[in-house]
XYZ file of C-alpha atoms in Angstrom:
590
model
C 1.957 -35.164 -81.350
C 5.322 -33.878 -79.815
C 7.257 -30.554 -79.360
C 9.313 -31.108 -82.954
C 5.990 -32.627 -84.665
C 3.961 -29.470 -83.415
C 6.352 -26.971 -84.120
C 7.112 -28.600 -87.718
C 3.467 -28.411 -88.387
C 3.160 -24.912 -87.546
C 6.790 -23.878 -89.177
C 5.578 -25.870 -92.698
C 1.892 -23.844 -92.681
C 4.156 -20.836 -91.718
C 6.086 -21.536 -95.359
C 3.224 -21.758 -97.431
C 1.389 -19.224 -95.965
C 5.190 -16.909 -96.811
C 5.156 -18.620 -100.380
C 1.279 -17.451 -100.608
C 2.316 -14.016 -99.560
C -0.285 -14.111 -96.669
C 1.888 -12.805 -94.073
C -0.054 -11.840 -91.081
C -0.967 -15.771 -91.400
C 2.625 -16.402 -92.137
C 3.571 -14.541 -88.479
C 0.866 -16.033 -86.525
C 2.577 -20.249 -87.526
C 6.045 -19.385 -87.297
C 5.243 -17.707 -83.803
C 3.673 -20.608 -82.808
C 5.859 -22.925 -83.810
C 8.972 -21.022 -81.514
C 6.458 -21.699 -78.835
C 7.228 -25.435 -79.492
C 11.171 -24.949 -80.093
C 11.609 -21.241 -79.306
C 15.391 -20.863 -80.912
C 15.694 -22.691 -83.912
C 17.185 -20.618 -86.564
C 14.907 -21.459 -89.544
C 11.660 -20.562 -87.810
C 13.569 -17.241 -86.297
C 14.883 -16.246 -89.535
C 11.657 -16.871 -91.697
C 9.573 -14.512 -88.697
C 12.137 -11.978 -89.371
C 11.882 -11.875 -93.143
C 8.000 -11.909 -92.436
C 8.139 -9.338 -89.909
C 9.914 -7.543 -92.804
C 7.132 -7.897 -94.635
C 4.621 -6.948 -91.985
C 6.920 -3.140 -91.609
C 7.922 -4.643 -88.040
C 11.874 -3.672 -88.307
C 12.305 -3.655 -84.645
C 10.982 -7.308 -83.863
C 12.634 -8.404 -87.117
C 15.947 -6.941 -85.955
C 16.278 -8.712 -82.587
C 14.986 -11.743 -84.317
C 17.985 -11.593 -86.735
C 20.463 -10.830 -83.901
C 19.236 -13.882 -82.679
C 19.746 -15.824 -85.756
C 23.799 -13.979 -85.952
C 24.524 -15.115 -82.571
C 24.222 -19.145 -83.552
C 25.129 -18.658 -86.573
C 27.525 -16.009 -87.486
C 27.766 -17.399 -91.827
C 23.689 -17.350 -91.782
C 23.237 -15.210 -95.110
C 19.897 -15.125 -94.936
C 20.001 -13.475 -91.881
C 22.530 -11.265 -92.690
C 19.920 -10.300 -96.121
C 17.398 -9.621 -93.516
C 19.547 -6.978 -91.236
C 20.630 -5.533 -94.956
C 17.009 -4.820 -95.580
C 16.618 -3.250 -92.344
C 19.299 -1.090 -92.342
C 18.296 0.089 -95.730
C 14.668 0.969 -94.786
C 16.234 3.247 -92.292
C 18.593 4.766 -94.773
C 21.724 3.112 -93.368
C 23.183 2.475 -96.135
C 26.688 2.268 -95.017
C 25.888 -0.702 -93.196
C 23.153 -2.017 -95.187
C 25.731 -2.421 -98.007
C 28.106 -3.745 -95.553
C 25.563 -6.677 -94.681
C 24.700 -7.455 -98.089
C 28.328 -7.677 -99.018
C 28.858 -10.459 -96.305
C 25.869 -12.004 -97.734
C 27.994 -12.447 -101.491
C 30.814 -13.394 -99.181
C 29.329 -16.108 -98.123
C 26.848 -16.804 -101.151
C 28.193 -15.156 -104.460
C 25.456 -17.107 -106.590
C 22.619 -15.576 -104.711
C 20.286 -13.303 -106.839
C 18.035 -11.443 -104.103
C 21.485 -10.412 -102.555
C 23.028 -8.875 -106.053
C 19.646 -6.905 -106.161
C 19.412 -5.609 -103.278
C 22.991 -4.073 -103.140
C 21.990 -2.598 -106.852
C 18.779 -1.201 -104.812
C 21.405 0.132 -102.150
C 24.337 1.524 -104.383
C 21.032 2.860 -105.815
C 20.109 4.663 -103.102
C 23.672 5.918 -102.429
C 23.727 7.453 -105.988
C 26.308 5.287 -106.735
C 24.206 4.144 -110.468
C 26.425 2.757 -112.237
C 27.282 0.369 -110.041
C 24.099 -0.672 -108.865
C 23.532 -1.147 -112.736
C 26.556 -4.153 -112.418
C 24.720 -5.592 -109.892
C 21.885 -5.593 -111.343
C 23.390 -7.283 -114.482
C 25.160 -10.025 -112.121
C 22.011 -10.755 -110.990
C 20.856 -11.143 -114.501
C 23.989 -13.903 -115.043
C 22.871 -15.973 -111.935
C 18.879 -15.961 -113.329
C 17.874 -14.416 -116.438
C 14.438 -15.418 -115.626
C 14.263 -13.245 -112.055
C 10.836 -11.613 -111.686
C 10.515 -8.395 -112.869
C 14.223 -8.109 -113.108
C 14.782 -7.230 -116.410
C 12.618 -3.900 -115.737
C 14.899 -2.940 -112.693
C 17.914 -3.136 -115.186
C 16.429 -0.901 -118.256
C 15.174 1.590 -115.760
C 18.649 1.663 -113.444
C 20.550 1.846 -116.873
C 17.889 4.937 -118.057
C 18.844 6.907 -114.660
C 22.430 6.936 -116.194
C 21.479 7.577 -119.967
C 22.696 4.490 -121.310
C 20.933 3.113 -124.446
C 23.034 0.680 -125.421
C 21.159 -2.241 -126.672
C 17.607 -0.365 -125.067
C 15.206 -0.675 -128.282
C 16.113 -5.014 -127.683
C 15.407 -4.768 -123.782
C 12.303 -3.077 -124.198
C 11.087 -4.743 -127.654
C 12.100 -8.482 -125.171
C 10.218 -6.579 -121.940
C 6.672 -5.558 -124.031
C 6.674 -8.908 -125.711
C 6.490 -10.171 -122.110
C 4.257 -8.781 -120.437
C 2.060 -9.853 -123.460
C 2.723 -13.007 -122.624
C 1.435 -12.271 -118.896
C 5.815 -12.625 -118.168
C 6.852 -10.338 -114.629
C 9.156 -7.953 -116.694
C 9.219 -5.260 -115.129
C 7.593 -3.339 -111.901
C 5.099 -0.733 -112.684
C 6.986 2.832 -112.292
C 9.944 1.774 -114.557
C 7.441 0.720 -117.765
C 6.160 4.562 -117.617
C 9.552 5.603 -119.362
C 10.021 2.316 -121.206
C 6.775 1.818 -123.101
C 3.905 3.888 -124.162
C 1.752 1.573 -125.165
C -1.322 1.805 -123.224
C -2.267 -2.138 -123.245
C 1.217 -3.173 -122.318
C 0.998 -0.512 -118.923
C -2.440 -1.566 -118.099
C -1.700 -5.407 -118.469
C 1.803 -4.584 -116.486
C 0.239 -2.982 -113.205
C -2.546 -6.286 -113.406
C 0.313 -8.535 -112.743
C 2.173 -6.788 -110.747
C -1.132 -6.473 -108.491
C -2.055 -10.151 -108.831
C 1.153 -11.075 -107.667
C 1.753 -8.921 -104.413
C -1.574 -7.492 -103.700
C -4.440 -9.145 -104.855
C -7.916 -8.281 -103.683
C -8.955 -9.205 -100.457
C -12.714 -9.802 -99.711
C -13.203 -8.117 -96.458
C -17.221 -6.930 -94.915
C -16.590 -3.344 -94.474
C -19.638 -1.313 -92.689
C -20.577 2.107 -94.696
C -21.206 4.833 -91.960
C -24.071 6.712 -92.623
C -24.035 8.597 -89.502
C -20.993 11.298 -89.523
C -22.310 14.795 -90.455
C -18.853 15.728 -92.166
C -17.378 13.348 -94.810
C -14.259 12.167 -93.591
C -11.519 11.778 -95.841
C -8.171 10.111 -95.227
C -4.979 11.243 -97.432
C -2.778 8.450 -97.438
C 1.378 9.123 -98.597
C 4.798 8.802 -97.631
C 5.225 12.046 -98.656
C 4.160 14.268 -96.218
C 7.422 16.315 -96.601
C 9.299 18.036 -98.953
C 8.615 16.027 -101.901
C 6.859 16.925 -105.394
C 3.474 15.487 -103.752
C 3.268 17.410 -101.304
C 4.378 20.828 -102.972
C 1.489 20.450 -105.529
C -1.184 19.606 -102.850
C -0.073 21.756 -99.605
C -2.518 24.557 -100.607
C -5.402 21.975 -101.170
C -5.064 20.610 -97.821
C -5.118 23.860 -96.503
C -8.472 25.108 -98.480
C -10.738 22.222 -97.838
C -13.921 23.329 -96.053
C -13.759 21.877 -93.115
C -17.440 22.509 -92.340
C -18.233 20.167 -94.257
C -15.027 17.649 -94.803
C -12.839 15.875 -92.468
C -9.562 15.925 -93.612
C -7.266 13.227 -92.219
C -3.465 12.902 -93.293
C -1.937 8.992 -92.737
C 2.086 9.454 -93.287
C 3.849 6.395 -92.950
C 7.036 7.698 -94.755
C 10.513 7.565 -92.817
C 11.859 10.266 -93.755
C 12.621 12.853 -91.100
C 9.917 16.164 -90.824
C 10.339 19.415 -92.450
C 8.947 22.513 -92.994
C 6.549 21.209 -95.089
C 5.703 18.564 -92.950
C 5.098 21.469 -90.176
C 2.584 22.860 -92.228
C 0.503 20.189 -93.223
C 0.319 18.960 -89.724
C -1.622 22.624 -89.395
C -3.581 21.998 -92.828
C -5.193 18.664 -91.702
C -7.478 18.253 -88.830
C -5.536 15.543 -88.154
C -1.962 13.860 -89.421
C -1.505 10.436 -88.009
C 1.875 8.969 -87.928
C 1.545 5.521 -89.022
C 4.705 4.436 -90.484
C 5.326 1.763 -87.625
C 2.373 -0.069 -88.250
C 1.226 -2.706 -90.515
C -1.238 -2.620 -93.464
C -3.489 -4.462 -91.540
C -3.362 -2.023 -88.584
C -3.851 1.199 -90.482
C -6.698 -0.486 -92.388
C -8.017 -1.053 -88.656
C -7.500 2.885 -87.406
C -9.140 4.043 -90.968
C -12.072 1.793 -90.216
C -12.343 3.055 -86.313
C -12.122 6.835 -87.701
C -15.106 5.970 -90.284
C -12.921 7.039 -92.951
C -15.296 7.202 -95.984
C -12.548 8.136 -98.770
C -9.293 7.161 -98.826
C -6.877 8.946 -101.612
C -3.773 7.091 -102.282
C -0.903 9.383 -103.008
C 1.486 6.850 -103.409
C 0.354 4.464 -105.814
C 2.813 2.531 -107.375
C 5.938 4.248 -106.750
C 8.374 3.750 -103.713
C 7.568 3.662 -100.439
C 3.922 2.606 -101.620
C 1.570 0.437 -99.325
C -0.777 -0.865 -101.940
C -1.890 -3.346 -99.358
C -3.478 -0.388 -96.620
C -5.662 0.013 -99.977
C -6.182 -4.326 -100.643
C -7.949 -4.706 -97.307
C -10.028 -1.684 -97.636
C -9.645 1.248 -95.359
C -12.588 2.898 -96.906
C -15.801 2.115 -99.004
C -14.747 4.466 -101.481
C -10.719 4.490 -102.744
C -8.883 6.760 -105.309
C -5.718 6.708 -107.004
C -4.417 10.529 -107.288
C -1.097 12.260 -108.489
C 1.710 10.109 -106.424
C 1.480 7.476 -109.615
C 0.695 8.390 -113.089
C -1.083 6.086 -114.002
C -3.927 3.231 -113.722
C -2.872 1.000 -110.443
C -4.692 -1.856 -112.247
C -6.507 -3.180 -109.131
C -9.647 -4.044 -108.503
C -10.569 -2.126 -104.727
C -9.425 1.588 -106.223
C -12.356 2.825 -107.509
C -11.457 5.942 -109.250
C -8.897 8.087 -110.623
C -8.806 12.060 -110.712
C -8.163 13.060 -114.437
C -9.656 15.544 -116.762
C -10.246 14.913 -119.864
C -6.963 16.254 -121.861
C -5.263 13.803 -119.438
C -7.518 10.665 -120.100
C -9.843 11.410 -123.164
C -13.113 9.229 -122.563
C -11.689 6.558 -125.565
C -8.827 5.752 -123.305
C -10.925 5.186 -120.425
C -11.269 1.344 -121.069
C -7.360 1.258 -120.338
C -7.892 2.135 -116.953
C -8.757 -0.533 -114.240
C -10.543 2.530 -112.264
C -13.507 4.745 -112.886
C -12.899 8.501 -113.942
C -13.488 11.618 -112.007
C -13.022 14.734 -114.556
C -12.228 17.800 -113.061
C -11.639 20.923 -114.942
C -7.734 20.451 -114.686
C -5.893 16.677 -112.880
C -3.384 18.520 -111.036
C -3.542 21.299 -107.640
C -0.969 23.627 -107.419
C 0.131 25.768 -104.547
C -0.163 29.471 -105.254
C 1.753 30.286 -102.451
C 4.842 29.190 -103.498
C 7.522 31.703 -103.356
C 9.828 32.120 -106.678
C 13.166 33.920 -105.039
C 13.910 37.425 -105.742
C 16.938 36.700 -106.751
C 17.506 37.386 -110.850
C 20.204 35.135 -111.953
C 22.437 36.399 -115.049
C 23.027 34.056 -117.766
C 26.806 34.552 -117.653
C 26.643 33.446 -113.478
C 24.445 30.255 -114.898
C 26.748 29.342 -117.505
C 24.601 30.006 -119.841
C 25.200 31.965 -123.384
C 24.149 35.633 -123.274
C 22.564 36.485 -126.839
C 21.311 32.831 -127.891
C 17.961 30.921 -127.404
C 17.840 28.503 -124.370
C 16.315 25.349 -124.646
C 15.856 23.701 -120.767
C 14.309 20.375 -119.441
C 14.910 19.611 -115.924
C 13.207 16.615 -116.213
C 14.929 13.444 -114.749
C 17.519 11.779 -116.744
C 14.894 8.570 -116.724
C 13.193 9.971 -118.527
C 15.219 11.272 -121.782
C 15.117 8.732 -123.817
C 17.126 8.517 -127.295
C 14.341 9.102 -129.469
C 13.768 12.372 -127.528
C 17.051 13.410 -127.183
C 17.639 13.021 -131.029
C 14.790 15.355 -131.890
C 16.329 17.940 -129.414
C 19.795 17.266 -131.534
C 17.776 18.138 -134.943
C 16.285 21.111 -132.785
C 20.163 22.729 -131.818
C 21.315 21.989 -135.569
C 18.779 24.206 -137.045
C 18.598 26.914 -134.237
C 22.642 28.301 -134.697
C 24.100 28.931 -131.269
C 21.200 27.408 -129.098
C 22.069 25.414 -126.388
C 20.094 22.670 -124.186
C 20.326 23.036 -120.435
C 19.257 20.662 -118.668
C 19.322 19.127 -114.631
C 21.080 15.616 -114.438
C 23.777 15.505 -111.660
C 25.210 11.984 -112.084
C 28.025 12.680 -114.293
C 27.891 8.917 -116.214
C 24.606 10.403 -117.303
C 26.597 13.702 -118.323
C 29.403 12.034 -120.335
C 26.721 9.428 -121.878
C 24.602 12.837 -123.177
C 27.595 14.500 -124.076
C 28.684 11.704 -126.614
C 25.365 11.042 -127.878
C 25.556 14.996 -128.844
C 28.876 14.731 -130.295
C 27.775 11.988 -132.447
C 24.814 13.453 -133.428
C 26.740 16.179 -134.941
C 26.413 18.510 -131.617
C 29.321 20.205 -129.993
C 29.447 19.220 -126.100
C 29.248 23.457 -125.171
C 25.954 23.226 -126.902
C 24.790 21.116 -123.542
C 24.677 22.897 -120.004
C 23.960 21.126 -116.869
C 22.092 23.085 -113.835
C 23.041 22.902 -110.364
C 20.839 21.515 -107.653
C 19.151 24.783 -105.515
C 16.565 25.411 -103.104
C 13.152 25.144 -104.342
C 12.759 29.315 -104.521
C 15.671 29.678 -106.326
C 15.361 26.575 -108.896
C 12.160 28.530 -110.074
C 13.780 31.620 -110.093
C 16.609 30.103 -112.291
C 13.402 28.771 -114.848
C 13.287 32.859 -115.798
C 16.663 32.771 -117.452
C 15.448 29.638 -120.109
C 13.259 30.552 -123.318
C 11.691 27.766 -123.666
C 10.996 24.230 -122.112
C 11.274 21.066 -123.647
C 9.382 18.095 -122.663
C 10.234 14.633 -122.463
C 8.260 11.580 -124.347
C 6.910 9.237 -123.251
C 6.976 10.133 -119.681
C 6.307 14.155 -119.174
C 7.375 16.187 -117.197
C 4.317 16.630 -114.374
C 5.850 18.891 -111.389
C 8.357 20.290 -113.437
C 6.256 21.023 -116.065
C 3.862 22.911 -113.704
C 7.375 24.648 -112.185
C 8.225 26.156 -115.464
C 4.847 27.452 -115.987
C 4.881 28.852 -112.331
C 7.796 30.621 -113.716
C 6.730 32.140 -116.777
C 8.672 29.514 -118.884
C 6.576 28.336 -122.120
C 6.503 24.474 -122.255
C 6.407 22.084 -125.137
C 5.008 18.755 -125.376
C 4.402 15.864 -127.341
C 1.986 13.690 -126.497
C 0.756 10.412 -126.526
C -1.827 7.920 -125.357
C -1.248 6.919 -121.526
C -1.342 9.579 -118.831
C 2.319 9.963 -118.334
C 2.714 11.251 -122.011
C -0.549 13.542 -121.291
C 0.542 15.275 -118.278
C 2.113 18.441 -119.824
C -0.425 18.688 -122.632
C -2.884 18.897 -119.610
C -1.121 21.496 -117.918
C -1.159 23.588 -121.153
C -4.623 22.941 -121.776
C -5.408 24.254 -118.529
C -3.863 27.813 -118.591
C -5.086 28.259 -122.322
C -1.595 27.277 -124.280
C -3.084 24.036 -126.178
C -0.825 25.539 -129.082
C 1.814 24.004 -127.792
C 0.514 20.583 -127.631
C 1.568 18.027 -130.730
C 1.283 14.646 -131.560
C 4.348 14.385 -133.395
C 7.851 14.763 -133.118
C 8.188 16.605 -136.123
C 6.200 18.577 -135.248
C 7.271 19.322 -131.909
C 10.331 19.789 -133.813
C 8.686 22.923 -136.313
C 7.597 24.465 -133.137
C 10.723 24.520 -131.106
C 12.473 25.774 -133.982
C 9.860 28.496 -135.221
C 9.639 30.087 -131.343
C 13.717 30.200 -131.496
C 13.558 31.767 -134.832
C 11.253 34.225 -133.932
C 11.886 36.151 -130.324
C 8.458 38.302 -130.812
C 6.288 35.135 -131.133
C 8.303 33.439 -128.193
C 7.356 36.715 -126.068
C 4.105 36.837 -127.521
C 3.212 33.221 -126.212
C 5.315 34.028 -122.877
C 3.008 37.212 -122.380
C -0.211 34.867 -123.007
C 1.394 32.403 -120.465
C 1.726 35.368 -117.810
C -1.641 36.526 -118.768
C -3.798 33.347 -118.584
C -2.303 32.549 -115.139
C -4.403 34.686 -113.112
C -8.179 33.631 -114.963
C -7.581 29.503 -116.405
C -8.262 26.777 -114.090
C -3.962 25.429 -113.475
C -3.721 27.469 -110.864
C -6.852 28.513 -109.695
C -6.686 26.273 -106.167
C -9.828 27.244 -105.014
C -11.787 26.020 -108.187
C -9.577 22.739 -108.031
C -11.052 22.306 -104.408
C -14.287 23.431 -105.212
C -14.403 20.687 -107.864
C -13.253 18.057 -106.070
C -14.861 18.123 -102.758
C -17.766 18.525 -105.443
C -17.083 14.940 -106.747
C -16.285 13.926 -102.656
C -19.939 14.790 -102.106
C -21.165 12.935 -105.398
C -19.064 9.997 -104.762
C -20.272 9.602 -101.436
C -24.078 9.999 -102.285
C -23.374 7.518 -104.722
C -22.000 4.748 -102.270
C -25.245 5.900 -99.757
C -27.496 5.502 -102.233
C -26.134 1.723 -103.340
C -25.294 2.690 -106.626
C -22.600 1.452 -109.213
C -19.295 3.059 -109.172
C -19.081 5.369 -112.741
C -17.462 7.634 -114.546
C -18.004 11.154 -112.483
C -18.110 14.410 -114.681
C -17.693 18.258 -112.503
């Protein structure tokens, strides 16, 4: 066999192994064949794009230099440096790359997507929604495209035609169709069967189980376990679970931080590098080699903060860095693979009948979420009048993202302002297409545009400050509020939910639960509706519940850290006897 026979051979084994999605095997052929014929473009491009893959930007830049500099009109290549650029938040010249690419190729999907992913990025929504619908034109059938657009068109509050889109994206996934990704269907569905079946696809199509012999470690006096995130900064994650980090006993735990996030370090980052025993910095490395460093370390539980959200590496978790894996807070909701093993709930969050909708086992603690007790609400008392805000009328607030008010929601707030005179909503949505689209839906729902106030952006001490000038939260359905939720509570603010079945919809009810305000917790919008409107009616039973609120605080289990840690590490130790004993992974109860 000669040079061009041998490196075809390798190049064609290289393709399937890409088309498989097996791309450590994918490197490996393609490598081999540019030993044969070490510059031809196909076999240097296809590396990059697998290098990609792999998180190995730096050899998949000079790999697409390579490619440029034969080929100047390669568009391929020029997607590849788009994607680079991008992952290092270039997006100036990402979007600059992927525009040469629809220079050169105007009919190619991938390309339209990615700028929509970019423009995304860049806040600029509403035209990332264009691309997104030009992508649409080219191939209606695109995997998991039709998701991207209902969720990108959700971030600017536009409904048109949204009941269609999501009745089309259900039916779907039903049919075991790639609809949509997994975060987006959290706002667009509630059905519990059509989320569970949604995260099983998405994980048998990118990252199915891999059967790997992993050695338990009986040995190690301290139970080591590994928080995995891309979050290790200031970021919602990390602001409910500094204090955690910082209260495990470590006599008896070690507690190892992987962050393979990109984004620069911060205070918070500062701190957690003192709350772990150790904080590895893993973000250049493959799956595959911090699966490797877990296994040297003799991690024994490895808690995935990311889930599926962005930034995720699902596939550290498909190769198994640890016997035991959990899916906590990052992702609300069941990851719908096989390797995680358990989820942290409680039981207002996942009642045992909803269990079965959940590809993971259960560990109930007395309250899902950990809070930080030692964050600081500013000093500083903000006036209505400085907020914008009427002086002498109730104040309805959600600060909830704009994804997540959907119309049924934001009609029931509209029947909430017509029957409380002079209220206003105030809520926290800076785009201002999602302004003027909530704006007209008011003034067609019979509300004067006044009668909605949008907050500012501020510094985290000061945005829970501002929560004290509100009277009363309003959460969204189906996806609730989960840090803001637990914000306004921090803050004195009385929150009200509606809830549902899947844990997105049962995050605020939990919250309440826990710091003894399960009064506020419906199952129907009407009434959710009676409440809202009796507590504005009525100042002394808004201040009655407000005092509770203030009250409970100091003796329920929502902000009682040390119990949360107590009760964990409690199920760490459980868990772990469990696996060193041989036994079947269950349902754990604390």
């Amino acid at each position: 066999m000669n040079a061009f026979e041998k490196a075809k051979t390798y190049f064609q084994n290289g393709l399937a192994d890409l088309e498989a999605k097996q791309f450590a095997s994918a490197e490996i052929h393609f490598e081999k064949s540019l030993d044969w014929i070490p510059d031809r473009i196909s076999t240097l491009n296809n590396l990059a794009a697998v290098k990609i893959k792999l998180k190995k930007y730096n050899q998949a830049h000079v790999l697409t230099q390579k490619v440029l500099e034969q080929d100047p009109q390669h568009y391929q290549a020029w997607l590849n440096k788009s994607v680079i650029e991008e992952d290092h938040e270039d997006f100036v010249n990402a979007l600059l790359s992927i525009e040469k690419v629809l220079l050169i190729n105007p009919e190619f999907t991938e390309a339209w997507i990615n700028k929509g992913n970019i423009l995304s990025s860049m806040q600029r929504l509403n035209e990332a929604v264009e691309c997104y619908e030009n992508a649409r034109l080219i191939n209606p059938q695109y995997a998991y495209l039709q998701g991207v657009i209902v969720h990108a068109k959700m971030k600017i509050c536009d409904w048109n035609n949204l009941e269609i889109s999501i009745a089309d994206i259900e039916q779907g996934i039903k049919n075991n169709e790639k609809k949509s990704s997994v975060f987006p269907i959290l706002s667009i569905s509630a059905n519990m069967t059509i989320q569970q079946q949604c995260a099983k696809i998405w994980i048998d199509d990118y990252f199915p189980y891999v059967q790997t012999n992993l050695k338990i470690n009986h040995a190690s006096s301290k139970i080591r376990v590994a928080y995995f995130s891309s979050d290790f900064r200031n970021h919602a994650v990390s602001l409910l679970t500094a204090e955690m980090f910082e209260l495990h006993d470590k006599s008896k735990f070690e507690i190892y931080g992987f962050s393979f996030g990109r984004k620069k370090k911060d205070a918070m980052t500062n701190r957690l590098e003192n709350a772990f025993d150790y904080l590895i910095d893993c973000q250049d490395q493959t799956d595959i080699e911090i699966v490797e460093l877990s296994r040297r370390l003799n991690i024994t539980i490895a808690v995935d903060l990311t889930g599926h959200t962005q930034e995720s590496r699902t596939g550290i978790f498909t190769n198994r860095a640890a016997p035991i894996q959990i899916n906590y807070i990052g992702f609300p909701g069941t990851m719908g693979a096989s390797y995680i093993d358990y989820i942290i709930a409680d039981h207002q969050l996942i009642p045992i009948q909803y269990a079965c909708f959940y590809s993971e086992k259960i560990i109930y603690l007395p309250c899902f979420q950990a809070n930080d007790r030692t964050k600081k609400i500013s000093n500083q008392v903000f006036t209505r009048n400085e907020l914008c805000l009427p002086t002498n009328q109730f104040i309805f607030c959600c600060f909830n993202n704009a994804y997540k008010i959907t119309p049924r929601i934001f009609e029931s707030w509209m029947r909430i302002l017509k029957a409380v005179d002079g209220s206003v909503l105030w809520l926290c949505v800076e785009n201002q297409i999602a302004k003027d689209n909530l704006l007209n839906c008011a003034q067609k729902n019979g509300i004067e545009k006044n009668r909605i106030i949008f907050a500012n952006q501020l510094p985290l001490a000061e945005y829970l400050a501002r929560y004290k000038a509100a009277d009363l939260f309003l959460d969204t359905l189906p996806f609730n509020g989960g840090t803001t939720a637990s914000d306004a509570l921090w803050a004195d603010l009385p929150v009200l939910t509606c809830q549902g079945e899947s844990y997105a919809s049962r995050m605020a009810g939990s919250l309440l639960h826990a710091v003894g305000l399960s009064e506020l917790v419906v199952n129907q919008l009407s009434e959710y509706e009676r409440i809202a409107i009796e507590l504005a009616r009525s100042p002394t039973k808004c201040l009655e519940i407000k005092n509770k609120l203030i009250s409970n605080k100091k003796h329920f289990p929502l902000f009682d850290t040390p119990l949360f840690v107590r009760s964990l590490e409690k199920a760490y130790v459980t868990i772990n006897e469990r696996l060193q004993k041989a036994l079947p992974i269950e349902n754990i109860e604390i």
